[in-house]
mmCIF file of C-alpha atoms in Angstrom:
data_model
loop_
_atom_site.group_PDB
_atom_site.id
_atom_site.type_symbol
_atom_site.label_atom_id
_atom_site.label_comp_id
_atom_site.label_asym_id
_atom_site.label_seq_id
_atom_site.Cartn_x
_atom_site.Cartn_y
_atom_site.Cartn_z
ATOM 1 C CA ALA H 900 10.925 0.208 -0.537
ATOM 2 C CA LEU H 901 11.015 -0.438 -4.259
ATOM 3 C CA LYS H 902 14.787 -0.894 -4.316
ATOM 4 C CA ARG H 903 14.644 -3.117 -1.084
ATOM 5 C CA ALA H 904 12.027 -5.248 -2.927
ATOM 6 C CA GLY H 905 14.448 -5.762 -5.735
ATOM 7 C CA ALA H 906 13.469 -3.087 -8.304
ATOM 8 C CA HIS H 907 16.164 -2.431 -11.028
ATOM 9 C CA PRO H 908 16.346 0.450 -13.525
ATOM 10 C CA GLY H 909 13.946 -0.227 -16.288
ATOM 11 C CA ASP H 910 11.431 -2.518 -14.315
ATOM 12 C CA ARG H 911 7.701 -1.675 -14.782
ATOM 13 C CA VAL H 912 5.928 -0.509 -11.622
ATOM 14 C CA GLU H 913 2.053 -0.356 -11.928
ATOM 15 C CA LEU H 914 0.424 2.637 -10.192
ATOM 16 C CA CYS H 915 -3.272 2.459 -9.315
ATOM 17 C CA CYS H 916 -4.009 5.530 -6.985
ATOM 18 C CA ASP H 917 -6.667 8.254 -6.768
ATOM 19 C CA VAL H 918 -5.210 11.888 -7.062
ATOM 20 C CA GLY H 919 -3.629 12.893 -3.797
ATOM 21 C CA PHE H 920 -0.603 12.028 -1.597
ATOM 22 C CA ALA H 921 -0.133 8.325 -2.649
ATOM 23 C CA PHE H 922 -0.382 9.259 -6.255
ATOM 24 C CA THR H 923 2.286 12.074 -6.127
ATOM 25 C CA VAL H 924 4.660 10.113 -3.863
ATOM 26 C CA SER H 925 4.413 6.958 -6.103
ATOM 27 C CA LEU H 926 5.151 9.095 -9.036
ATOM 28 C CA LEU H 927 8.234 10.464 -7.427
ATOM 29 C CA ALA H 928 9.264 6.938 -6.161
ATOM 30 C CA VAL H 929 9.207 5.480 -9.611
ATOM 31 C CA VAL H 930 11.407 8.335 -10.913
ATOM 32 C CA ALA H 931 13.808 7.889 -7.897
ATOM 33 C CA ALA H 932 14.123 4.202 -8.610
ATOM 34 C CA GLU H 933 14.647 4.752 -12.251
ATOM 35 C CA THR H 934 11.828 2.481 -12.964
ATOM 36 C CA THR H 935 8.924 2.793 -15.576
ATOM 37 C CA GLY H 936 5.566 3.651 -14.136
ATOM 38 C CA ILE H 937 2.314 2.103 -15.630
ATOM 39 C CA LEU H 938 -0.684 4.272 -14.921
ATOM 40 C CA LEU H 939 -3.996 2.559 -14.254
ATOM 41 C CA ALA H 940 -7.253 4.150 -13.056
ATOM 42 C CA PRO H 941 -8.665 2.861 -9.791
ATOM 43 C CA SER H 942 -12.097 2.864 -11.441
ATOM 44 C CA SER H 943 -10.774 0.150 -13.970
ATOM 45 C CA THR H 944 -12.733 -2.913 -14.091
ATOM 46 C CA ALA H 945 -11.191 -6.327 -13.203
ATOM 47 C CA ALA H 946 -11.152 -7.211 -17.012
ATOM 48 C CA GLU H 947 -9.399 -4.120 -17.971
ATOM 49 C CA CYS H 948 -6.848 -4.394 -15.257
ATOM 50 C CA GLU H 949 -6.122 -8.089 -16.326
ATOM 51 C CA ARG H 950 -5.744 -7.153 -19.876
ATOM 52 C CA LEU H 951 -3.224 -4.259 -19.104
ATOM 53 C CA ARG H 952 -1.378 -6.448 -16.706
ATOM 54 C CA MET H 953 -0.877 -9.174 -19.408
ATOM 55 C CA LEU H 954 0.232 -6.431 -21.903
ATOM 56 C CA SER H 955 2.541 -4.621 -19.628
ATOM 57 C CA THR H 956 3.936 -7.373 -17.311
ATOM 58 C CA PRO H 957 4.873 -5.180 -14.203
ATOM 59 C CA ARG H 958 7.098 -6.497 -11.612
ATOM 60 C CA PHE H 959 5.423 -4.323 -8.870
ATOM 61 C CA THR H 960 2.367 -2.557 -7.964
ATOM 62 C CA LEU H 961 1.904 0.598 -5.897
ATOM 63 C CA LEU H 962 -1.596 1.372 -4.516
ATOM 64 C CA PRO H 963 -3.215 2.584 -1.341
ATOM 65 C CA ALA H 964 -2.410 0.075 1.477
ATOM 66 C CA ASN H 965 -6.157 -0.353 2.286
ATOM 67 C CA ARG H 966 -7.077 -1.515 -1.227
ATOM 68 C CA THR H 967 -6.588 -4.461 -3.624
ATOM 69 C CA MET H 968 -6.576 -4.507 -7.395
ATOM 70 C CA PRO H 969 -9.981 -5.104 -8.977
ATOM 71 C CA HIS H 970 -8.766 -8.546 -10.532
ATOM 72 C CA GLU H 971 -6.900 -9.627 -7.398
ATOM 73 C CA PRO H 972 -9.325 -8.911 -4.583
ATOM 74 C CA PHE H 973 -7.785 -11.450 -2.286
ATOM 75 C CA ARG H 974 -4.110 -10.194 -2.607
ATOM 76 C CA VAL H 975 -3.329 -7.650 0.111
ATOM 77 C CA PRO H 976 -0.421 -5.236 -0.426
ATOM 78 C CA THR H 977 2.373 -4.851 2.103
ATOM 79 C CA ALA H 978 2.102 -1.435 3.752
ATOM 80 C CA ILE H 979 5.279 0.778 3.194
ATOM 81 C CA GLY H 980 5.776 2.228 6.729
ATOM 82 C CA GLN H 981 3.189 4.872 7.765
ATOM 83 C CA THR H 982 2.731 6.243 4.268
ATOM 84 C CA GLY H 983 -0.656 4.668 3.502
ATOM 85 C CA ILE H 984 1.014 3.190 0.284
ATOM 86 C CA GLY H 985 1.053 -0.464 -0.350
ATOM 87 C CA LEU H 986 3.413 -2.529 -2.369
ATOM 88 C CA ILE H 987 2.809 -5.771 -4.235
ATOM 89 C CA THR H 988 5.599 -7.811 -5.846
ATOM 90 C CA HIS H 989 4.892 -10.028 -8.895
ATOM 91 C CA MET H 990 6.816 -13.069 -9.654
ATOM 92 C CA VAL H 991 7.045 -12.528 -13.417
ATOM 93 C CA GLU H 992 10.004 -12.239 -15.944
ATOM 94 C CA SER H 993 9.844 -9.298 -18.177
ATOM 95 C CA GLU H 994 12.373 -7.379 -20.251
ATOM 96 C CA PRO H 995 13.189 -4.029 -18.737
ATOM 97 C CA CYS H 996 12.205 -0.744 -20.497
ATOM 98 C CA GLU H 997 14.794 1.322 -22.162
ATOM 99 C CA PRO H 998 16.795 3.717 -20.021
ATOM 100 C CA GLY H 999 14.979 6.917 -19.553
ATOM 101 C CA ASP H 1000 11.449 5.455 -20.166
ATOM 102 C CA ALA H 1001 9.501 7.108 -17.447
ATOM 103 C CA ARG H 1002 5.799 6.147 -18.025
ATOM 104 C CA LEU H 1003 3.752 3.695 -20.033
ATOM 105 C CA ILE H 1004 0.263 5.173 -20.472
ATOM 106 C CA TYR H 1005 -2.666 3.617 -22.207
ATOM 107 C CA THR H 1006 -4.857 5.644 -24.515
ATOM 108 C CA SER H 1007 -8.372 6.162 -23.536
ATOM 109 C CA GLY H 1008 -9.848 3.759 -26.144
ATOM 110 C CA THR H 1009 -12.449 6.104 -27.511
ATOM 111 C CA SER H 1010 -11.909 5.103 -31.014
ATOM 112 C CA ALA H 1011 -10.093 1.710 -30.683
ATOM 113 C CA THR H 1012 -8.629 -0.716 -28.122
ATOM 114 C CA PRO H 1013 -6.334 1.161 -25.680
ATOM 115 C CA LYS H 1014 -2.740 1.253 -26.893
ATOM 116 C CA GLY H 1015 0.325 1.620 -24.696
ATOM 117 C CA VAL H 1016 2.359 4.760 -25.224
ATOM 118 C CA ILE H 1017 5.878 5.326 -23.795
ATOM 119 C CA LEU H 1018 6.829 8.734 -22.507
ATOM 120 C CA THR H 1019 10.422 9.269 -21.549
ATOM 121 C CA ARG H 1020 11.852 11.220 -18.592
ATOM 122 C CA GLN H 1021 12.920 13.834 -20.972
ATOM 123 C CA ASN H 1022 9.318 14.208 -22.228
ATOM 124 C CA PHE H 1023 8.121 14.862 -18.747
ATOM 125 C CA ASP H 1024 11.102 17.049 -17.726
ATOM 126 C CA THR H 1025 10.437 19.287 -20.831
ATOM 127 C CA ASN H 1026 6.727 19.436 -20.230
ATOM 128 C CA ILE H 1027 6.876 20.195 -16.501
ATOM 129 C CA ARG H 1028 9.512 22.835 -16.681
ATOM 130 C CA GLY H 1029 7.944 24.430 -19.745
ATOM 131 C CA VAL H 1030 4.413 24.574 -17.977
ATOM 132 C CA ASN H 1031 6.009 25.856 -14.818
ATOM 133 C CA VAL H 1032 7.718 28.766 -16.665
ATOM 134 C CA TYR H 1033 4.493 29.585 -18.692
ATOM 135 C CA LEU H 1034 2.139 29.656 -15.842
ATOM 136 C CA GLN H 1035 4.680 31.363 -13.444
ATOM 137 C CA LEU H 1036 3.792 29.093 -10.666
ATOM 138 C CA SER H 1037 5.083 29.924 -7.260
ATOM 139 C CA PRO H 1038 4.842 28.368 -3.676
ATOM 140 C CA GLU H 1039 1.693 30.497 -3.008
ATOM 141 C CA ASP H 1040 -0.326 28.753 -5.814
ATOM 142 C CA ARG H 1041 -2.887 26.130 -5.017
ATOM 143 C CA SER H 1042 -4.666 24.302 -7.849
ATOM 144 C CA PRO H 1043 -7.339 21.327 -8.023
ATOM 145 C CA VAL H 1044 -6.486 18.043 -9.653
ATOM 146 C CA PHE H 1045 -9.439 16.090 -10.626
ATOM 147 C CA THR H 1046 -8.260 14.398 -13.801
ATOM 148 C CA PRO H 1047 -8.180 10.554 -13.662
ATOM 149 C CA THR H 1048 -4.751 9.360 -12.714
ATOM 150 C CA ALA H 1049 -4.438 7.147 -15.807
ATOM 151 C CA TYR H 1050 -3.996 10.229 -17.855
ATOM 152 C CA ALA H 1051 -0.665 11.934 -18.614
ATOM 153 C CA TYR H 1052 -2.423 15.371 -17.642
ATOM 154 C CA ALA H 1053 -2.851 14.244 -14.017
ATOM 155 C CA VAL H 1054 0.861 13.523 -13.793
ATOM 156 C CA SER H 1055 1.840 16.676 -15.466
ATOM 157 C CA GLN H 1056 -0.320 18.683 -12.996
ATOM 158 C CA ALA H 1057 1.006 16.999 -9.844
ATOM 159 C CA LEU H 1058 4.722 17.152 -10.854
ATOM 160 C CA THR H 1059 4.517 20.758 -12.272
ATOM 161 C CA HIS H 1060 3.284 22.073 -8.907
ATOM 162 C CA ALA H 1061 5.706 19.876 -6.990
ATOM 163 C CA LEU H 1062 8.635 21.506 -9.010
ATOM 164 C CA ALA H 1063 7.296 24.905 -8.040
ATOM 165 C CA GLY H 1064 6.632 24.077 -4.451
ATOM 166 C CA ALA H 1065 3.025 24.861 -5.063
ATOM 167 C CA ALA H 1066 0.051 22.980 -3.663
ATOM 168 C CA VAL H 1067 -2.524 20.621 -5.343
ATOM 169 C CA TYR H 1068 -5.939 19.955 -3.928
ATOM 170 C CA PRO H 1069 -7.039 16.490 -4.968
ATOM 171 C CA ILE H 1070 -10.714 15.960 -5.895
ATOM 172 C CA PRO H 1071 -11.002 12.160 -6.577
ATOM 173 C CA GLU H 1072 -14.735 12.714 -7.564
ATOM 174 C CA GLY H 1073 -13.682 14.491 -10.674
ATOM 175 C CA MET H 1074 -15.881 16.245 -13.083
ATOM 176 C CA SER H 1075 -18.586 13.709 -12.497
ATOM 177 C CA HIS H 1076 -19.457 16.099 -9.553
ATOM 178 C CA PRO H 1077 -18.875 19.558 -10.913
ATOM 179 C CA HIS H 1078 -20.521 21.135 -7.730
ATOM 180 C CA THR H 1079 -17.787 19.465 -5.689
ATOM 181 C CA VAL H 1080 -15.019 21.046 -7.759
ATOM 182 C CA LEU H 1081 -16.778 24.560 -7.625
ATOM 183 C CA ARG H 1082 -17.199 24.113 -3.757
ATOM 184 C CA VAL H 1083 -13.472 23.269 -3.357
ATOM 185 C CA ILE H 1084 -12.438 26.186 -5.512
ATOM 186 C CA ALA H 1085 -14.491 28.613 -3.523
ATOM 187 C CA GLN H 1086 -13.759 27.190 -0.026
ATOM 188 C CA ALA H 1087 -10.098 26.548 -0.378
ATOM 189 C CA ARG H 1088 -9.461 29.827 -2.277
ATOM 190 C CA LEU H 1089 -7.712 28.015 -5.035
ATOM 191 C CA THR H 1090 -5.467 30.326 -7.332
ATOM 192 C CA GLY H 1091 -5.537 28.501 -10.618
ATOM 193 C CA LEU H 1092 -7.324 26.092 -12.663
ATOM 194 C CA ALA H 1093 -6.205 23.988 -15.789
ATOM 195 C CA ALA H 1094 -8.723 22.107 -17.775
ATOM 196 C CA ASN H 1095 -9.892 21.383 -21.234
ATOM 197 C CA PRO H 1096 -12.978 23.237 -22.889
ATOM 198 C CA THR H 1097 -15.372 20.383 -21.933
ATOM 199 C CA VAL H 1098 -14.628 20.859 -18.245
ATOM 200 C CA PHE H 1099 -15.033 24.619 -18.458
ATOM 201 C CA LYS H 1100 -18.360 24.215 -20.212
ATOM 202 C CA ALA H 1101 -19.530 21.792 -17.517
ATOM 203 C CA MET H 1102 -18.461 24.441 -14.804
ATOM 204 C CA LEU H 1103 -20.337 27.252 -16.507
ATOM 205 C CA GLU H 1104 -23.416 25.127 -16.791
ATOM 206 C CA ASN H 1105 -23.386 24.324 -13.200
ATOM 207 C CA ALA H 1106 -22.159 27.674 -11.776
ATOM 208 C CA ALA H 1107 -25.433 29.449 -11.715
ATOM 209 C CA SER H 1108 -27.193 26.612 -9.609
ATOM 210 C CA PHE H 1109 -24.109 26.339 -7.351
ATOM 211 C CA PHE H 1110 -23.672 29.845 -6.458
ATOM 212 C CA GLY H 1111 -27.342 30.575 -6.342
ATOM 213 C CA ALA H 1112 -27.656 27.779 -3.793
ATOM 214 C CA GLN H 1113 -24.765 29.287 -1.698
ATOM 215 C CA MET H 1114 -26.420 32.639 -1.703
ATOM 216 C CA THR H 1115 -29.765 31.336 -0.228
#
Protein backbone atom coordinates (compact mmCIF):
# COMPACT_ATOMS: atom_id res chain seq x y z
CA ALA A 1 0.00 0.00 0.00
CA LEU A 2 2.88 2.39 0.76
CA LYS A 3 4.50 1.71 -2.57
CA ARG A 4 1.20 2.04 -4.45
CA ALA A 5 0.74 5.41 -2.74
CA GLY A 6 4.08 6.54 -4.17
CA ALA A 7 6.49 5.87 -1.32
CA HIS A 8 10.15 5.87 -2.34
CA PRO A 9 13.23 4.71 -0.40
CA GLY A 10 14.09 7.24 2.28
CA ASP A 11 10.61 8.77 2.49
CA ARG A 12 9.45 9.41 6.05
CA VAL A 13 6.43 7.49 7.32
CA GLU A 14 4.76 8.53 10.56
CA LEU A 15 3.56 5.65 12.80
CA CYS A 16 0.96 6.32 15.47
CA CYS A 17 -0.27 2.96 16.81
CA ASP A 18 -0.76 1.26 20.15
CA VAL A 19 1.20 -1.91 20.80
CA GLY A 20 -0.36 -4.77 18.89
CA PHE A 21 -0.97 -6.02 15.36
CA ALA A 22 -1.12 -2.61 13.63
CA PHE A 23 2.14 -1.51 15.27
CA THR A 24 4.15 -4.60 14.34
CA VAL A 25 2.80 -4.80 10.78
CA SER A 26 3.44 -1.09 10.23
CA LEU A 27 7.04 -1.49 11.44
CA LEU A 28 7.62 -4.35 9.00
CA ALA A 29 5.92 -2.44 6.16
CA VAL A 30 8.20 0.54 6.64
CA VAL A 31 11.25 -1.75 6.51
CA ALA A 32 9.94 -3.58 3.42
CA ALA A 33 9.33 -0.28 1.59
CA GLU A 34 12.85 0.93 2.55
CA THR A 35 11.29 4.04 4.07
CA THR A 36 12.08 5.68 7.43
CA GLY A 37 9.59 5.34 10.28
CA ILE A 38 8.80 8.21 12.65
CA LEU A 39 7.44 6.96 15.96
CA LEU A 40 4.64 8.90 17.68
CA ALA A 41 2.71 7.90 20.78
CA PRO A 42 -1.10 7.70 20.36
CA SER A 43 -1.33 9.58 23.67
CA SER A 44 0.50 12.60 22.22
CA THR A 45 -1.35 15.90 22.35
CA ALA A 46 -2.36 17.84 19.26
CA ALA A 47 0.39 20.40 19.95
CA GLU A 48 3.04 17.66 20.29
CA CYS A 49 1.94 15.97 17.07
CA GLU A 50 1.93 19.28 15.20
CA ARG A 51 5.43 20.12 16.41
CA LEU A 52 6.86 16.74 15.41
CA ARG A 53 5.06 16.91 12.06
CA MET A 54 6.69 20.28 11.33
CA LEU A 55 10.12 18.93 12.31
CA SER A 56 9.98 15.59 10.52
CA THR A 57 7.82 16.41 7.43
CA PRO A 58 6.50 12.87 6.80
CA ARG A 59 4.97 12.00 3.44
CA PHE A 60 2.72 9.31 4.91
CA THR A 61 1.03 8.33 8.17
CA LEU A 62 0.09 4.81 9.28
CA LEU A 63 -2.42 4.47 12.12
CA PRO A 64 -5.50 2.40 13.04
CA ALA A 65 -8.12 2.83 10.32
CA ASN A 66 -10.78 3.88 12.83
CA ARG A 67 -8.71 6.75 14.27
CA THR A 68 -7.51 10.20 13.33
CA MET A 69 -4.44 12.16 14.38
CA PRO A 70 -4.99 14.46 17.40
CA HIS A 71 -4.15 17.59 15.39
CA GLU A 72 -6.15 16.47 12.33
CA PRO A 73 -9.44 15.18 13.77
CA PHE A 74 -11.34 15.62 10.51
CA ARG A 75 -8.85 13.82 8.28
CA VAL A 76 -9.96 10.19 8.00
CA PRO A 77 -7.34 7.64 6.89
CA THR A 78 -7.89 5.32 3.93
CA ALA A 79 -8.29 1.73 5.15
CA ILE A 80 -5.72 -0.75 3.81
CA GLY A 81 -7.81 -3.79 2.92
CA GLN A 82 -9.01 -5.70 5.98
CA THR A 83 -5.88 -5.07 8.04
CA GLY A 84 -7.45 -2.46 10.31
CA ILE A 85 -4.58 -0.12 9.38
CA GLY A 86 -5.18 3.23 7.73
CA LEU A 87 -2.99 5.35 5.45
CA ILE A 88 -2.82 9.14 5.10
CA THR A 89 -0.81 10.77 2.31
CA HIS A 90 0.63 14.26 2.87
CA MET A 91 1.27 16.68 0.04
CA VAL A 92 4.67 17.85 1.28
CA GLU A 93 8.12 18.15 -0.24
CA SER A 94 10.90 16.80 1.92
CA GLU A 95 14.40 15.51 1.37
CA PRO A 96 14.57 11.71 1.75
CA CYS A 97 16.53 10.25 4.62
CA GLU A 98 19.86 8.57 3.98
CA PRO A 99 19.82 4.96 2.70
CA GLY A 100 19.63 2.60 5.65
CA ASP A 101 17.99 5.09 8.03
CA ALA A 102 15.25 2.97 9.58
CA ARG A 103 13.72 5.04 12.39
CA LEU A 104 13.46 8.64 13.55
CA ILE A 105 12.72 8.55 17.28
CA TYR A 106 12.24 11.59 19.48
CA THR A 107 13.71 11.65 22.97
CA SER A 108 11.34 11.70 25.94
CA GLY A 109 11.96 15.36 26.75
CA THR A 110 12.47 14.85 30.49
CA SER A 111 15.45 17.23 30.57
CA ALA A 112 14.89 19.37 27.46
CA THR A 113 12.77 19.72 24.33
CA PRO A 114 12.53 16.31 22.56
CA LYS A 115 15.19 15.83 19.89
CA GLY A 116 15.05 13.57 16.86
CA VAL A 117 17.49 10.64 16.82
CA ILE A 118 18.13 8.54 13.72
CA LEU A 119 18.58 4.79 14.12
CA THR A 120 19.78 2.84 11.11
CA ARG A 121 18.64 -0.51 9.86
CA GLN A 122 22.01 -1.89 10.97
CA ASN A 123 21.39 -0.52 14.49
CA PHE A 124 18.13 -2.43 14.72
CA ASP A 125 19.45 -5.56 13.02
CA THR A 126 22.39 -5.78 15.44
CA ASN A 127 20.17 -5.11 18.46
CA ILE A 128 17.42 -7.55 17.48
CA ARG A 129 19.75 -10.42 16.60
CA GLY A 130 21.90 -9.85 19.68
CA VAL A 131 18.93 -9.82 22.06
CA ASN A 132 17.46 -12.86 20.32
CA VAL A 133 20.63 -14.87 20.91
CA TYR A 134 21.11 -13.59 24.47
CA LEU A 135 17.55 -14.45 25.55
CA GLN A 136 17.50 -17.68 23.51
CA LEU A 137 13.98 -16.93 22.32
CA SER A 138 12.02 -19.70 20.63
CA PRO A 139 8.58 -20.01 18.99
CA GLU A 140 7.24 -21.26 22.36
CA ASP A 141 7.97 -17.95 24.08
CA ARG A 142 5.27 -15.36 24.87
CA SER A 143 6.07 -11.95 26.34
CA PRO A 144 4.08 -8.82 27.20
CA VAL A 145 4.75 -5.53 25.43
CA PHE A 146 3.52 -2.51 27.37
CA THR A 147 6.14 0.15 26.61
CA PRO A 148 4.83 3.20 24.67
CA THR A 149 5.33 2.71 20.94
CA ALA A 150 7.20 6.01 20.59
CA TYR A 151 10.14 4.34 22.36
CA ALA A 152 12.83 2.24 20.67
CA TYR A 153 12.28 -0.41 23.36
CA ALA A 154 8.83 -1.32 22.04
CA VAL A 155 10.24 -1.66 18.53
CA SER A 156 13.03 -3.90 19.77
CA GLN A 157 10.62 -6.14 21.69
CA ALA A 158 8.19 -6.51 18.81
CA LEU A 159 10.82 -7.27 16.16
CA THR A 160 12.98 -9.48 18.40
CA HIS A 161 10.02 -11.80 18.99
CA ALA A 162 8.99 -11.65 15.33
CA LEU A 163 12.46 -12.85 14.30
CA ALA A 164 12.21 -15.79 16.72
CA GLY A 165 8.66 -16.68 15.68
CA ALA A 166 7.65 -15.98 19.28
CA ALA A 167 4.46 -14.24 20.44
CA VAL A 168 3.96 -10.86 22.04
CA TYR A 169 0.94 -9.96 24.14
CA PRO A 170 0.08 -6.28 23.72
CA ILE A 171 -1.04 -4.37 26.82
CA PRO A 172 -1.90 -0.83 25.64
CA GLU A 173 -2.74 0.29 29.21
CA GLY A 174 0.95 -0.06 30.08
CA MET A 175 2.36 0.30 33.56
CA SER A 176 -0.23 2.91 34.47
CA HIS A 177 -2.31 -0.20 35.27
CA PRO A 178 0.16 -2.65 36.89
CA HIS A 179 -2.66 -5.00 37.97
CA THR A 180 -3.60 -5.43 34.30
CA VAL A 181 -0.03 -6.42 33.46
CA LEU A 182 0.08 -8.91 36.35
CA ARG A 183 -3.30 -10.36 35.36
CA VAL A 184 -2.19 -10.89 31.75
CA ILE A 185 1.08 -12.53 32.83
CA ALA A 186 -0.83 -14.95 35.07
CA GLN A 187 -3.79 -15.72 32.80
CA ALA A 188 -1.90 -15.98 29.50
CA ARG A 189 0.98 -17.88 31.13
CA LEU A 190 3.59 -15.61 29.60
CA THR A 191 7.10 -17.01 29.61
CA GLY A 192 9.26 -13.91 29.84
CA LEU A 193 9.29 -10.29 30.92
CA ALA A 194 11.72 -7.55 29.88
CA ALA A 195 11.53 -4.25 31.74
CA ASN A 196 13.54 -1.61 33.56
CA PRO A 197 14.02 -1.44 37.36
CA THR A 198 11.18 1.08 37.76
CA VAL A 199 8.70 -1.36 36.21
CA PHE A 200 9.85 -4.26 38.37
CA LYS A 201 9.55 -2.07 41.45
CA ALA A 202 5.97 -1.16 40.52
CA MET A 203 5.12 -4.82 39.97
CA LEU A 204 6.56 -5.85 43.32
CA GLU A 205 4.63 -3.10 45.07
CA ASN A 206 1.36 -4.28 43.48
CA ALA A 207 1.95 -8.03 43.51
CA ALA A 208 0.83 -8.63 47.11
CA SER A 209 -2.52 -6.89 46.70
CA PHE A 210 -3.09 -8.45 43.25
CA PHE A 211 -2.38 -12.05 44.20
CA GLY A 212 -4.12 -11.57 47.54
CA ALA A 213 -7.26 -10.53 45.69
CA GLN A 214 -6.94 -13.53 43.37
CA MET A 215 -6.74 -15.90 46.32
CA THR A 216 -9.90 -14.49 47.93
